[in-house]
mmCIF file of C-alpha atoms in Angstrom:
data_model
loop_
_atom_site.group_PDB
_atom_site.id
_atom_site.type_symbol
_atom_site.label_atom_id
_atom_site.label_comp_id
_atom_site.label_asym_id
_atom_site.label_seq_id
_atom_site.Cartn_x
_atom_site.Cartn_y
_atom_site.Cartn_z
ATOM 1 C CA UNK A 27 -136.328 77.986 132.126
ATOM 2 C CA UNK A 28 -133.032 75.815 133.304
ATOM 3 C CA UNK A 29 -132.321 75.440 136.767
ATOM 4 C CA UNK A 30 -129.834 78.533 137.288
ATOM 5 C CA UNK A 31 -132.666 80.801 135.711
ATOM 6 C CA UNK A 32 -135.376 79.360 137.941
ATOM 7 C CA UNK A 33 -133.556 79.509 141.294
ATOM 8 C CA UNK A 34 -132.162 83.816 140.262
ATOM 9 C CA UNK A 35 -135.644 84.172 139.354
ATOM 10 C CA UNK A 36 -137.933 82.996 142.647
ATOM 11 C CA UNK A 37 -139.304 85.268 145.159
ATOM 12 C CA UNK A 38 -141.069 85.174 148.479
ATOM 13 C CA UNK A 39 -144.339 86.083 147.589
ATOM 14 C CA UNK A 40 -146.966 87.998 150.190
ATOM 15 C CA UNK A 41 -149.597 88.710 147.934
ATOM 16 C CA UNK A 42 -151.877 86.259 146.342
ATOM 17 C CA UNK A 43 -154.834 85.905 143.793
ATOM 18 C CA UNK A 44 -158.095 84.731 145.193
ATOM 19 C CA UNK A 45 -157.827 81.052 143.691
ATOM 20 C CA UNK A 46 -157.302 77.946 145.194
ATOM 21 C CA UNK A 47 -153.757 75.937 144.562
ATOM 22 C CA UNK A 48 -155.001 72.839 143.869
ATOM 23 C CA UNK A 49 -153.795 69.723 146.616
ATOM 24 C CA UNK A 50 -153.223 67.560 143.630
ATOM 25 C CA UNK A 51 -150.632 69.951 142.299
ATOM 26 C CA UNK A 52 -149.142 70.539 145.863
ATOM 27 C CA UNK A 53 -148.757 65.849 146.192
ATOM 28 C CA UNK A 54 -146.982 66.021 143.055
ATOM 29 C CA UNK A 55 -144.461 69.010 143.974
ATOM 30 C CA UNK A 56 -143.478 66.740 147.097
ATOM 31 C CA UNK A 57 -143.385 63.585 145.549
ATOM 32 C CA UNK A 58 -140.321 65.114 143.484
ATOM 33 C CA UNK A 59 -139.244 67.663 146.356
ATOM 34 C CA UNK A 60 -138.407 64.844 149.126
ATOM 35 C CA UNK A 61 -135.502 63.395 146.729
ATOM 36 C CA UNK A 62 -132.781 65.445 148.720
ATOM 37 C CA UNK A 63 -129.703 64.293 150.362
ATOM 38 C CA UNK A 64 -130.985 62.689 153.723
ATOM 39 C CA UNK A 65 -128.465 60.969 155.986
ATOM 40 C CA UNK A 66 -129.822 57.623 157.410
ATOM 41 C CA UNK A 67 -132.383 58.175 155.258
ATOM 42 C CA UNK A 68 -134.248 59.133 158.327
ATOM 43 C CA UNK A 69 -136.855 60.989 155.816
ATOM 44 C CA UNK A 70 -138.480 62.620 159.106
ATOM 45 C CA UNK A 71 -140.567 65.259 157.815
ATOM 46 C CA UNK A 72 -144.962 65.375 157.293
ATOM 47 C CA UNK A 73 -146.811 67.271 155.402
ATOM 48 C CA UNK A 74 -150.530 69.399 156.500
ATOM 49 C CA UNK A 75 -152.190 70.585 153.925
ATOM 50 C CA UNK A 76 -154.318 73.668 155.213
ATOM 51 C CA UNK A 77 -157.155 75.151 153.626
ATOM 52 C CA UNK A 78 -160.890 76.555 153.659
ATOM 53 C CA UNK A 79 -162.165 76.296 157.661
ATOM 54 C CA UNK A 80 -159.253 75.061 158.600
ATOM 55 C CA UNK A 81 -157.026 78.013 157.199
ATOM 56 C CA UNK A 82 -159.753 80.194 159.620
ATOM 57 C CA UNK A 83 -159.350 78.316 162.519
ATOM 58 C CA UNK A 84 -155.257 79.117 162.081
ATOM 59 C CA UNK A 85 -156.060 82.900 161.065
ATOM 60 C CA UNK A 86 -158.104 83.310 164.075
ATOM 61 C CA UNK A 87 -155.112 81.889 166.133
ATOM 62 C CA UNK A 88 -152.871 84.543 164.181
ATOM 63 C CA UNK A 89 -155.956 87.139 165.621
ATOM 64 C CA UNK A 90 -155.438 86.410 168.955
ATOM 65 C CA UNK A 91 -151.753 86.694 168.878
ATOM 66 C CA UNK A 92 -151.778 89.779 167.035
ATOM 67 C CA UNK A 93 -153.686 91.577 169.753
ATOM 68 C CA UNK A 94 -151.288 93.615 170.938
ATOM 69 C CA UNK A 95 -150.956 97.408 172.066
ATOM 70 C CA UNK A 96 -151.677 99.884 174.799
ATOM 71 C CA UNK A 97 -155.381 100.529 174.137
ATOM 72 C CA UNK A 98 -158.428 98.408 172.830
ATOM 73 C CA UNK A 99 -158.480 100.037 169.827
ATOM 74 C CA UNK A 100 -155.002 99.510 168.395
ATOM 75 C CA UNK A 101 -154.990 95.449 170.059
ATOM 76 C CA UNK A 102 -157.915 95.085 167.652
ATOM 77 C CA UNK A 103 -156.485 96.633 164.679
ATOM 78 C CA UNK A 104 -153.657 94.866 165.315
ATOM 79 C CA UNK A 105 -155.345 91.732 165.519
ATOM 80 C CA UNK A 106 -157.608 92.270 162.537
ATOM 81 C CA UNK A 107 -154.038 92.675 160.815
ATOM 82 C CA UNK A 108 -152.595 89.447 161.810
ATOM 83 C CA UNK A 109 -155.981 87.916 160.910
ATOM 84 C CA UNK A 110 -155.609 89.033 157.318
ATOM 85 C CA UNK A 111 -152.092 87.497 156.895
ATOM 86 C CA UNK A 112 -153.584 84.356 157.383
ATOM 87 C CA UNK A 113 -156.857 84.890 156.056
ATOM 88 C CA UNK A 114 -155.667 85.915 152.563
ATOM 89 C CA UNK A 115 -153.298 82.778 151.547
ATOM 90 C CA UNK A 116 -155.185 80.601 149.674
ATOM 91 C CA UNK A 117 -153.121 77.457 151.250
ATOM 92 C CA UNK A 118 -150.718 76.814 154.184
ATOM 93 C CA UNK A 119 -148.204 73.502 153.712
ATOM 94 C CA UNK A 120 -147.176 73.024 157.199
ATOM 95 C CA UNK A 121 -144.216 71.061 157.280
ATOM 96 C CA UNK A 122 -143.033 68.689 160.560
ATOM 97 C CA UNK A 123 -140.166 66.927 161.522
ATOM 98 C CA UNK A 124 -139.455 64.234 164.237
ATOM 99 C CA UNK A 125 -137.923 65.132 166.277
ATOM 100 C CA UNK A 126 -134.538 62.857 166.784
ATOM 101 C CA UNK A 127 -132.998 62.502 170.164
ATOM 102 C CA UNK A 128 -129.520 62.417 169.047
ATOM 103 C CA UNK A 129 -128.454 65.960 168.354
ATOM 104 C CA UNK A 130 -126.411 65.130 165.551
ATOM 105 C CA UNK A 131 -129.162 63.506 163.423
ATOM 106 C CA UNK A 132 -131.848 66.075 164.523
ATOM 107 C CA UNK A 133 -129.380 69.077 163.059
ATOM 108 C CA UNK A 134 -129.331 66.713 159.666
ATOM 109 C CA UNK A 135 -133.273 65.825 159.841
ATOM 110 C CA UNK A 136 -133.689 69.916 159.726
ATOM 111 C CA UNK A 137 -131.066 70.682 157.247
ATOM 112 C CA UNK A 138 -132.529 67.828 154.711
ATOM 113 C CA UNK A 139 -136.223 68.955 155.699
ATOM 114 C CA UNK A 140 -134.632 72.566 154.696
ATOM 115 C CA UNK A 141 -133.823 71.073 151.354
ATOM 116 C CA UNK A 142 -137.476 69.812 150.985
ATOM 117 C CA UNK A 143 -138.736 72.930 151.446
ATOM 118 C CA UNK A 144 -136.202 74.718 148.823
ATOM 119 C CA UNK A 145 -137.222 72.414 146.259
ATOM 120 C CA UNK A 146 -140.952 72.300 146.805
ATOM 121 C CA UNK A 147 -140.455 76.404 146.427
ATOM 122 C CA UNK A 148 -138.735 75.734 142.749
ATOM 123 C CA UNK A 149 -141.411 73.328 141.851
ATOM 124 C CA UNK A 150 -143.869 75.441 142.489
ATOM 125 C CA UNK A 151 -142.490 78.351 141.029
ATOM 126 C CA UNK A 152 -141.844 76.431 137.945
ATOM 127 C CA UNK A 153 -145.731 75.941 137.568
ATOM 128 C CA UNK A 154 -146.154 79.688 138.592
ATOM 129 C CA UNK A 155 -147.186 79.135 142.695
ATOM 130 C CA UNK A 156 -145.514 81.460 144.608
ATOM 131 C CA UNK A 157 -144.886 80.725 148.563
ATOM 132 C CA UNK A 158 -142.984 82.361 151.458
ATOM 133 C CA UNK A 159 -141.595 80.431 154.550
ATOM 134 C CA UNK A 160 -142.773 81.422 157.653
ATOM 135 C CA UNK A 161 -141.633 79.664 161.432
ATOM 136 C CA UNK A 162 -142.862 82.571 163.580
ATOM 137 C CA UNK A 163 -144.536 82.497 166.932
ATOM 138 C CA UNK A 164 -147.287 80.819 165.896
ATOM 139 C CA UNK A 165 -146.009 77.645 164.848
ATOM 140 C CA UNK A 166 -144.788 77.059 168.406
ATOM 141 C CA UNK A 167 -148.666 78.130 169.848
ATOM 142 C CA UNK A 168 -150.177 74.881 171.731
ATOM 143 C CA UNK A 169 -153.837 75.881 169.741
ATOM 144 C CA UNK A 170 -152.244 75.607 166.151
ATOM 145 C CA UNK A 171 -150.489 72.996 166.743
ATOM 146 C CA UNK A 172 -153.683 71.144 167.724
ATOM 147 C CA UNK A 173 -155.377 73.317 164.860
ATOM 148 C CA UNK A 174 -153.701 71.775 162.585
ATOM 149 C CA UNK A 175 -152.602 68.364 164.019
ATOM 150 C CA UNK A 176 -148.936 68.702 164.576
ATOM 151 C CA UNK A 177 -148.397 65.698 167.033
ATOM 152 C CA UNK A 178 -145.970 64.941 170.119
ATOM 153 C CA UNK A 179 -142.462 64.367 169.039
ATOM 154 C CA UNK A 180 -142.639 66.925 165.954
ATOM 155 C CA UNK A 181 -141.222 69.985 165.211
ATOM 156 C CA UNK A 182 -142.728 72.617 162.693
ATOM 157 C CA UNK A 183 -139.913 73.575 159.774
ATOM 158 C CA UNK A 184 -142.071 76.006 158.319
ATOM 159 C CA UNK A 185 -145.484 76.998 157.688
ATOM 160 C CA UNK A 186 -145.514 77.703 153.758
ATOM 161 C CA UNK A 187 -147.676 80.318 152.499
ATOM 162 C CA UNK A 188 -148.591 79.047 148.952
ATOM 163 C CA UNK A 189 -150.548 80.832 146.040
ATOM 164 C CA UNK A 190 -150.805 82.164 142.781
ATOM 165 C CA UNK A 191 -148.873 85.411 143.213
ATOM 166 C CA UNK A 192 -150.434 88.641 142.559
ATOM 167 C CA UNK A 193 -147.781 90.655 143.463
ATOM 168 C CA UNK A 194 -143.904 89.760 142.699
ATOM 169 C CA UNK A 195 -141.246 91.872 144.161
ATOM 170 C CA UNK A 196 -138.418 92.928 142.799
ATOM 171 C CA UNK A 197 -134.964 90.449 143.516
ATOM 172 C CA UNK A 198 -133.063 91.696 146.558
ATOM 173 C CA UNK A 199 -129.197 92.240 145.813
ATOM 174 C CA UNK A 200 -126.862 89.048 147.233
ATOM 175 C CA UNK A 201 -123.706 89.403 148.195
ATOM 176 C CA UNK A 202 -121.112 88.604 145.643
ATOM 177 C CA UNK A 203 -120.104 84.942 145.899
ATOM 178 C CA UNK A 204 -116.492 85.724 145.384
ATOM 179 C CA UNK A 205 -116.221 87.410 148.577
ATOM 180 C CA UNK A 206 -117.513 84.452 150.182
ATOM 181 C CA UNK A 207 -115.286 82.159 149.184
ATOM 182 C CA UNK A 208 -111.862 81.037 150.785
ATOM 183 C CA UNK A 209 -109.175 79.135 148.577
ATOM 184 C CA UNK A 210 -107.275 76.820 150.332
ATOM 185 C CA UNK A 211 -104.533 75.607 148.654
#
């Protein structure tokens, strides 16, 4: 499949088979996924590779979050729910940045971790590993930060849900690109 195909053809993927990506696979998608434009060559971001008790320990967190609702019933359902989000991936890749002081290098540090991420997604979709990139709440949560050893000075980019898909949705329309586009002349 050439490039164009590949990019048209990835999704975010939600639902996983019950096998384990192997961390092998996942060092050689970075080595190649880190060769992105990166002024300074700063190169700020870190890698967590999150699996087995670990990926409970962060599912748990998810638990406790998800507990919400008006009566004991539905905070535990709810909970249970968010449990299962996490509990079901068979990998997280949580990916850091350091954080730069000077605004203008910290907004290129995230945009070239950004890139990172978009070509670790191709690679892996290329060798038929889905993922979907997640920042919510819970990357900003003092316990999985500590869960999963995200240290002083970072920021988390994403928390990438990675797997062999089970499920693969159907593409969502874009907007045509010629709209998009102004011609200066």
């Amino acid at each position: 499949m050439n490039l164009s195909e590949l990019m048209k053809s990835r999704r975010s993927i939600q639902l996983y088979e019950d096998r384990p990506v192997p961390l092998e696979e996942v060092k050689q998608m970075l080595e190649a996924a880190v060769w992105v434009p990166n002024h300074k060559m700063t190169q700020p971001w870190r890698f967590i590779f999150v699996h087995g008790e670990s990926l409970k320990k962060v599912a748990e967190i998810n638990r406790k979050l998800g507990e919400k609702g008006t009566d004991p019933e539905e905070r535990k359902a709810n909970g249970e729910k968010a449990y299962q989000k996490i509990a079901n991936v068979p990998a997280l890749l949580v990916v850091t940045i350091k954080e730069n002081h000077n605004p203008k290098l910290r907004e290129e540090d995230y945009a070239a971790t950004s890139c990172v991420i978009q070509n670790f997604s191709l690679l892996a979709w290329e060798k038929g590993i889905g993922m979907i990139w997640k920042t919510g709440a819970i990357t900003m949560e003092d316990a999985f930060r500590e869960a999963v050893g995200v240290q002083p000075g970072e920021r988390v980019a994403g928390m990438l849900q990675i797997g062999y898909p089970a499920k693969i949705p159907k593409p969502r329309p874009r907007t045509d690109v010629q709209q998009l586009i102004t011609e200066l002349d």
